[in-house]
Amino acid sequence: MKKVILMLMLFAPVVAFAQKFGHVDTQSIVQSLPDFSRANGEIEAIGKQYENELQASQTEFQRLAEDYEKKKSSMNATQQQEQETKLQEMYTRIQQQAQQNQQEFQKAQQEKLQPILNKVRQAIETVGKSGGYVYIVETGSMLYINDTISKDLTAEVKAQLAKMKN
Protein backbone atom coordinates (compact mmCIF):
# COMPACT_ATOMS: atom_id res chain seq x y z
CA MET A 1 0.00 0.00 0.00
CA LYS A 2 2.85 2.36 0.87
CA LYS A 3 4.49 1.60 -2.48
CA VAL A 4 1.32 2.56 -4.36
CA ILE A 5 1.04 5.85 -2.49
CA LEU A 6 4.74 6.53 -3.05
CA MET A 7 4.40 5.84 -6.78
CA LEU A 8 1.34 8.12 -7.01
CA MET A 9 3.25 10.88 -5.27
CA LEU A 10 6.18 10.48 -7.66
CA PHE A 11 4.04 10.49 -10.81
CA ALA A 12 1.60 13.22 -9.72
CA PRO A 13 3.95 16.07 -10.78
CA VAL A 14 4.48 14.39 -14.16
CA VAL A 15 0.73 14.18 -14.71
CA ALA A 16 0.27 17.81 -13.67
CA PHE A 17 2.88 18.97 -16.19
CA ALA A 18 1.23 16.95 -18.93
CA GLN A 19 -1.93 19.00 -18.53
CA LYS A 20 -2.43 22.18 -20.52
CA PHE A 21 -3.22 25.49 -18.87
CA GLY A 22 -4.15 28.76 -20.49
CA HIS A 23 -4.98 32.33 -19.59
CA VAL A 24 -6.89 35.12 -21.32
CA ASP A 25 -7.36 38.85 -20.91
CA THR A 26 -11.14 39.04 -21.20
CA GLN A 27 -11.18 42.81 -20.75
CA SER A 28 -8.98 43.20 -23.82
CA ILE A 29 -11.15 40.74 -25.74
CA VAL A 30 -14.44 42.43 -24.82
CA GLN A 31 -13.14 45.93 -25.53
CA SER A 32 -11.95 44.87 -28.98
CA LEU A 33 -15.46 43.85 -30.05
CA PRO A 34 -17.57 46.25 -32.13
CA ASP A 35 -20.63 45.01 -30.22
CA PHE A 36 -19.06 46.31 -27.00
CA SER A 37 -18.44 49.78 -28.45
CA ARG A 38 -22.04 49.96 -29.63
CA ALA A 39 -23.45 48.68 -26.32
CA ASN A 40 -21.18 51.01 -24.35
CA GLY A 41 -22.45 53.98 -26.38
CA GLU A 42 -26.05 52.99 -25.68
CA ILE A 43 -25.30 52.56 -21.97
CA GLU A 44 -23.66 55.98 -21.81
CA ALA A 45 -26.71 57.55 -23.54
CA ILE A 46 -29.04 55.94 -21.00
CA GLY A 47 -26.85 57.16 -18.15
CA LYS A 48 -26.82 60.69 -19.56
CA GLN A 49 -30.62 60.65 -19.88
CA TYR A 50 -31.02 59.60 -16.23
CA GLU A 51 -28.46 62.19 -15.17
CA ASN A 52 -30.31 64.97 -17.03
CA GLU A 53 -33.66 63.98 -15.53
CA LEU A 54 -32.21 63.97 -12.03
CA GLN A 55 -30.43 67.28 -12.59
CA ALA A 56 -33.70 68.89 -13.75
CA SER A 57 -35.48 67.66 -10.62
CA GLN A 58 -32.70 68.92 -8.37
CA THR A 59 -32.69 72.32 -10.09
CA GLU A 60 -36.46 72.62 -9.63
CA PHE A 61 -36.12 71.64 -5.97
CA GLN A 62 -33.38 74.22 -5.46
CA ARG A 63 -35.51 76.91 -7.11
CA LEU A 64 -38.52 76.10 -4.92
CA ALA A 65 -36.38 76.01 -1.76
CA GLU A 66 -34.87 79.40 -2.54
CA ASP A 67 -38.31 80.81 -3.32
CA TYR A 68 -39.58 79.48 0.00
CA GLU A 69 -36.67 81.07 1.91
CA LYS A 70 -37.43 84.45 0.32
CA LYS A 71 -41.17 84.30 1.11
CA LYS A 72 -40.92 82.51 4.45
CA SER A 73 -41.08 85.66 6.57
CA SER A 74 -44.34 86.79 4.96
CA MET A 75 -46.07 83.39 5.49
CA ASN A 76 -48.07 82.33 8.50
CA ALA A 77 -47.11 79.15 10.38
CA THR A 78 -49.59 76.96 8.48
CA GLN A 79 -48.31 78.12 5.10
CA GLN A 80 -44.72 77.58 6.21
CA GLN A 81 -45.54 74.06 7.37
CA GLU A 82 -47.29 73.27 4.06
CA GLN A 83 -44.33 74.54 2.03
CA GLU A 84 -41.82 72.64 4.16
CA THR A 85 -43.88 69.47 3.78
CA LYS A 86 -44.00 69.94 0.00
CA LEU A 87 -40.25 70.50 -0.13
CA GLN A 88 -39.61 67.43 2.03
CA GLU A 89 -41.86 65.29 -0.19
CA MET A 90 -40.12 66.58 -3.30
CA TYR A 91 -36.72 65.83 -1.78
CA THR A 92 -37.87 62.29 -0.96
CA ARG A 93 -39.14 61.82 -4.55
CA ILE A 94 -35.77 62.98 -5.91
CA GLN A 95 -33.96 60.48 -3.69
CA GLN A 96 -36.30 57.71 -4.83
CA GLN A 97 -35.85 58.78 -8.46
CA ALA A 98 -32.06 58.62 -8.08
CA GLN A 99 -32.26 55.15 -6.58
CA GLN A 100 -34.68 53.92 -9.24
CA ASN A 101 -32.53 55.41 -12.01
CA GLN A 102 -29.48 53.62 -10.61
CA GLN A 103 -31.32 50.29 -10.58
CA GLU A 104 -32.66 50.79 -14.10
CA PHE A 105 -29.21 51.82 -15.32
CA GLN A 106 -27.64 48.67 -13.87
CA LYS A 107 -30.39 46.55 -15.43
CA ALA A 108 -29.87 48.17 -18.84
CA GLN A 109 -26.12 47.72 -18.49
CA GLN A 110 -26.54 44.04 -17.74
CA GLU A 111 -29.01 43.55 -20.61
CA LYS A 112 -26.63 45.18 -23.09
CA LEU A 113 -23.42 43.49 -21.90
CA GLN A 114 -24.61 39.99 -21.00
CA PRO A 115 -24.95 38.74 -24.61
CA ILE A 116 -21.43 40.01 -25.34
CA LEU A 117 -20.01 38.31 -22.26
CA ASN A 118 -21.84 35.09 -23.13
CA LYS A 119 -20.34 35.20 -26.62
CA VAL A 120 -16.82 35.66 -25.20
CA ARG A 121 -17.37 32.85 -22.69
CA GLN A 122 -18.52 30.56 -25.51
CA ALA A 123 -15.42 31.41 -27.56
CA ILE A 124 -13.17 30.69 -24.56
CA GLU A 125 -14.88 27.32 -24.05
CA THR A 126 -14.47 26.47 -27.74
CA VAL A 127 -10.76 27.33 -27.68
CA GLY A 128 -10.34 25.40 -24.42
CA LYS A 129 -12.06 22.29 -25.70
CA SER A 130 -10.39 22.29 -29.11
CA GLY A 131 -6.97 22.88 -27.54
CA GLY A 132 -7.42 20.31 -24.78
CA TYR A 133 -6.91 22.80 -21.96
CA VAL A 134 -7.66 21.77 -18.38
CA TYR A 135 -7.98 25.34 -17.09
CA ILE A 136 -8.23 28.75 -18.66
CA VAL A 137 -8.02 31.58 -16.14
CA GLU A 138 -8.49 35.33 -16.29
CA THR A 139 -5.14 37.12 -16.51
CA GLY A 140 -6.26 39.99 -14.26
CA SER A 141 -7.37 37.71 -11.44
CA MET A 142 -4.01 35.96 -11.06
CA LEU A 143 -1.10 37.39 -9.12
CA TYR A 144 1.43 35.49 -11.20
CA ILE A 145 1.26 33.42 -14.35
CA ASN A 146 4.19 31.31 -15.49
CA ASP A 147 4.15 31.68 -19.26
CA THR A 148 6.13 28.47 -19.69
CA ILE A 149 3.28 26.46 -18.14
CA SER A 150 0.27 28.58 -19.06
CA LYS A 151 -0.32 29.80 -22.61
CA ASP A 152 -1.86 33.20 -23.39
CA LEU A 153 -4.94 32.35 -25.43
CA THR A 154 -6.26 35.89 -25.87
CA ALA A 155 -5.41 36.03 -29.59
CA GLU A 156 -6.94 32.60 -30.19
CA VAL A 157 -10.17 33.63 -28.46
CA LYS A 158 -10.32 36.81 -30.57
CA ALA A 159 -9.84 34.68 -33.68
CA GLN A 160 -12.60 32.32 -32.54
CA LEU A 161 -14.93 35.29 -32.03
CA ALA A 162 -14.14 36.47 -35.56
CA LYS A 163 -15.11 33.02 -36.86
CA MET A 164 -18.34 33.11 -34.85
CA LYS A 165 -19.45 36.28 -36.67
CA ASN A 166 -19.57 34.43 -39.99
XYZ file of C-alpha atoms in Angstrom:
166
model
C 0.000 0.000 0.000
C 2.851 2.357 0.872
C 4.486 1.605 -2.479
C 1.316 2.560 -4.357
C 1.039 5.850 -2.486
C 4.741 6.533 -3.047
C 4.399 5.844 -6.782
C 1.338 8.117 -7.008
C 3.255 10.883 -5.272
C 6.181 10.480 -7.661
C 4.043 10.495 -10.811
C 1.603 13.223 -9.719
C 3.947 16.072 -10.782
C 4.485 14.389 -14.163
C 0.733 14.181 -14.709
C 0.274 17.813 -13.671
C 2.875 18.974 -16.186
C 1.231 16.947 -18.932
C -1.935 19.002 -18.532
C -2.430 22.185 -20.519
C -3.217 25.493 -18.869
C -4.148 28.762 -20.492
C -4.976 32.329 -19.595
C -6.885 35.124 -21.317
C -7.362 38.850 -20.914
C -11.141 39.042 -21.201
C -11.183 42.808 -20.751
C -8.980 43.202 -23.816
C -11.146 40.744 -25.735
C -14.440 42.431 -24.815
C -13.143 45.926 -25.532
C -11.952 44.872 -28.978
C -15.456 43.849 -30.049
C -17.566 46.250 -32.132
C -20.628 45.008 -30.218
C -19.060 46.310 -27.002
C -18.444 49.776 -28.452
C -22.044 49.959 -29.626
C -23.447 48.684 -26.319
C -21.176 51.007 -24.350
C -22.450 53.984 -26.379
C -26.054 52.987 -25.684
C -25.299 52.558 -21.970
C -23.662 55.984 -21.810
C -26.708 57.546 -23.542
C -29.044 55.943 -21.003
C -26.850 57.156 -18.150
C -26.819 60.693 -19.556
C -30.621 60.651 -19.878
C -31.018 59.604 -16.229
C -28.460 62.194 -15.165
C -30.305 64.969 -17.032
C -33.659 63.976 -15.529
C -32.208 63.972 -12.025
C -30.427 67.283 -12.587
C -33.695 68.890 -13.753
C -35.484 67.657 -10.622
C -32.697 68.924 -8.370
C -32.694 72.320 -10.092
C -36.460 72.621 -9.627
C -36.121 71.635 -5.965
C -33.376 74.222 -5.463
C -35.511 76.912 -7.111
C -38.517 76.100 -4.924
C -36.375 76.006 -1.765
C -34.869 79.405 -2.540
C -38.307 80.812 -3.315
C -39.584 79.480 -0.003
C -36.672 81.069 1.905
C -37.433 84.450 0.315
C -41.166 84.301 1.110
C -40.924 82.509 4.448
C -41.076 85.656 6.571
C -44.339 86.790 4.958
C -46.066 83.394 5.492
C -48.069 82.331 8.500
C -47.109 79.148 10.380
C -49.593 76.962 8.485
C -48.310 78.116 5.096
C -44.720 77.584 6.215
C -45.541 74.058 7.370
C -47.294 73.267 4.062
C -44.334 74.537 2.025
C -41.820 72.642 4.158
C -43.878 69.470 3.783
C -44.003 69.938 -0.003
C -40.247 70.497 -0.127
C -39.613 67.427 2.030
C -41.864 65.288 -0.186
C -40.124 66.581 -3.297
C -36.718 65.830 -1.777
C -37.872 62.287 -0.961
C -39.138 61.819 -4.549
C -35.767 62.980 -5.907
C -33.961 60.476 -3.690
C -36.299 57.706 -4.831
C -35.851 58.778 -8.456
C -32.064 58.625 -8.079
C -32.255 55.147 -6.581
C -34.683 53.924 -9.243
C -32.528 55.408 -12.014
C -29.484 53.622 -10.611
C -31.318 50.295 -10.579
C -32.662 50.786 -14.098
C -29.212 51.816 -15.322
C -27.638 48.671 -13.869
C -30.389 46.554 -15.431
C -29.869 48.170 -18.845
C -26.120 47.718 -18.494
C -26.543 44.036 -17.744
C -29.011 43.547 -20.614
C -26.629 45.184 -23.090
C -23.423 43.494 -21.903
C -24.610 39.988 -20.996
C -24.954 38.741 -24.613
C -21.431 40.010 -25.338
C -20.006 38.307 -22.256
C -21.836 35.087 -23.131
C -20.344 35.198 -26.624
C -16.820 35.655 -25.199
C -17.374 32.845 -22.695
C -18.524 30.558 -25.515
C -15.420 31.412 -27.563
C -13.171 30.689 -24.555
C -14.878 27.324 -24.054
C -14.470 26.475 -27.744
C -10.760 27.331 -27.677
C -10.341 25.403 -24.419
C -12.063 22.286 -25.699
C -10.390 22.294 -29.109
C -6.965 22.879 -27.538
C -7.421 20.306 -24.775
C -6.906 22.797 -21.957
C -7.664 21.767 -18.384
C -7.984 25.337 -17.087
C -8.234 28.755 -18.664
C -8.020 31.576 -16.138
C -8.492 35.333 -16.295
C -5.139 37.120 -16.509
C -6.259 39.986 -14.258
C -7.369 37.709 -11.436
C -4.012 35.960 -11.064
C -1.100 37.389 -9.121
C 1.434 35.491 -11.196
C 1.257 33.416 -14.350
C 4.186 31.309 -15.487
C 4.146 31.681 -19.262
C 6.130 28.468 -19.693
C 3.280 26.464 -18.140
C 0.266 28.583 -19.059
C -0.318 29.803 -22.608
C -1.860 33.196 -23.392
C -4.941 32.348 -25.427
C -6.259 35.892 -25.874
C -5.412 36.034 -29.589
C -6.937 32.595 -30.188
C -10.173 33.629 -28.457
C -10.321 36.813 -30.567
C -9.841 34.682 -33.685
C -12.596 32.321 -32.535
C -14.927 35.295 -32.029
C -14.144 36.475 -35.558
C -15.113 33.018 -36.861
C -18.341 33.107 -34.852
C -19.448 36.280 -36.674
C -19.573 34.427 -39.985
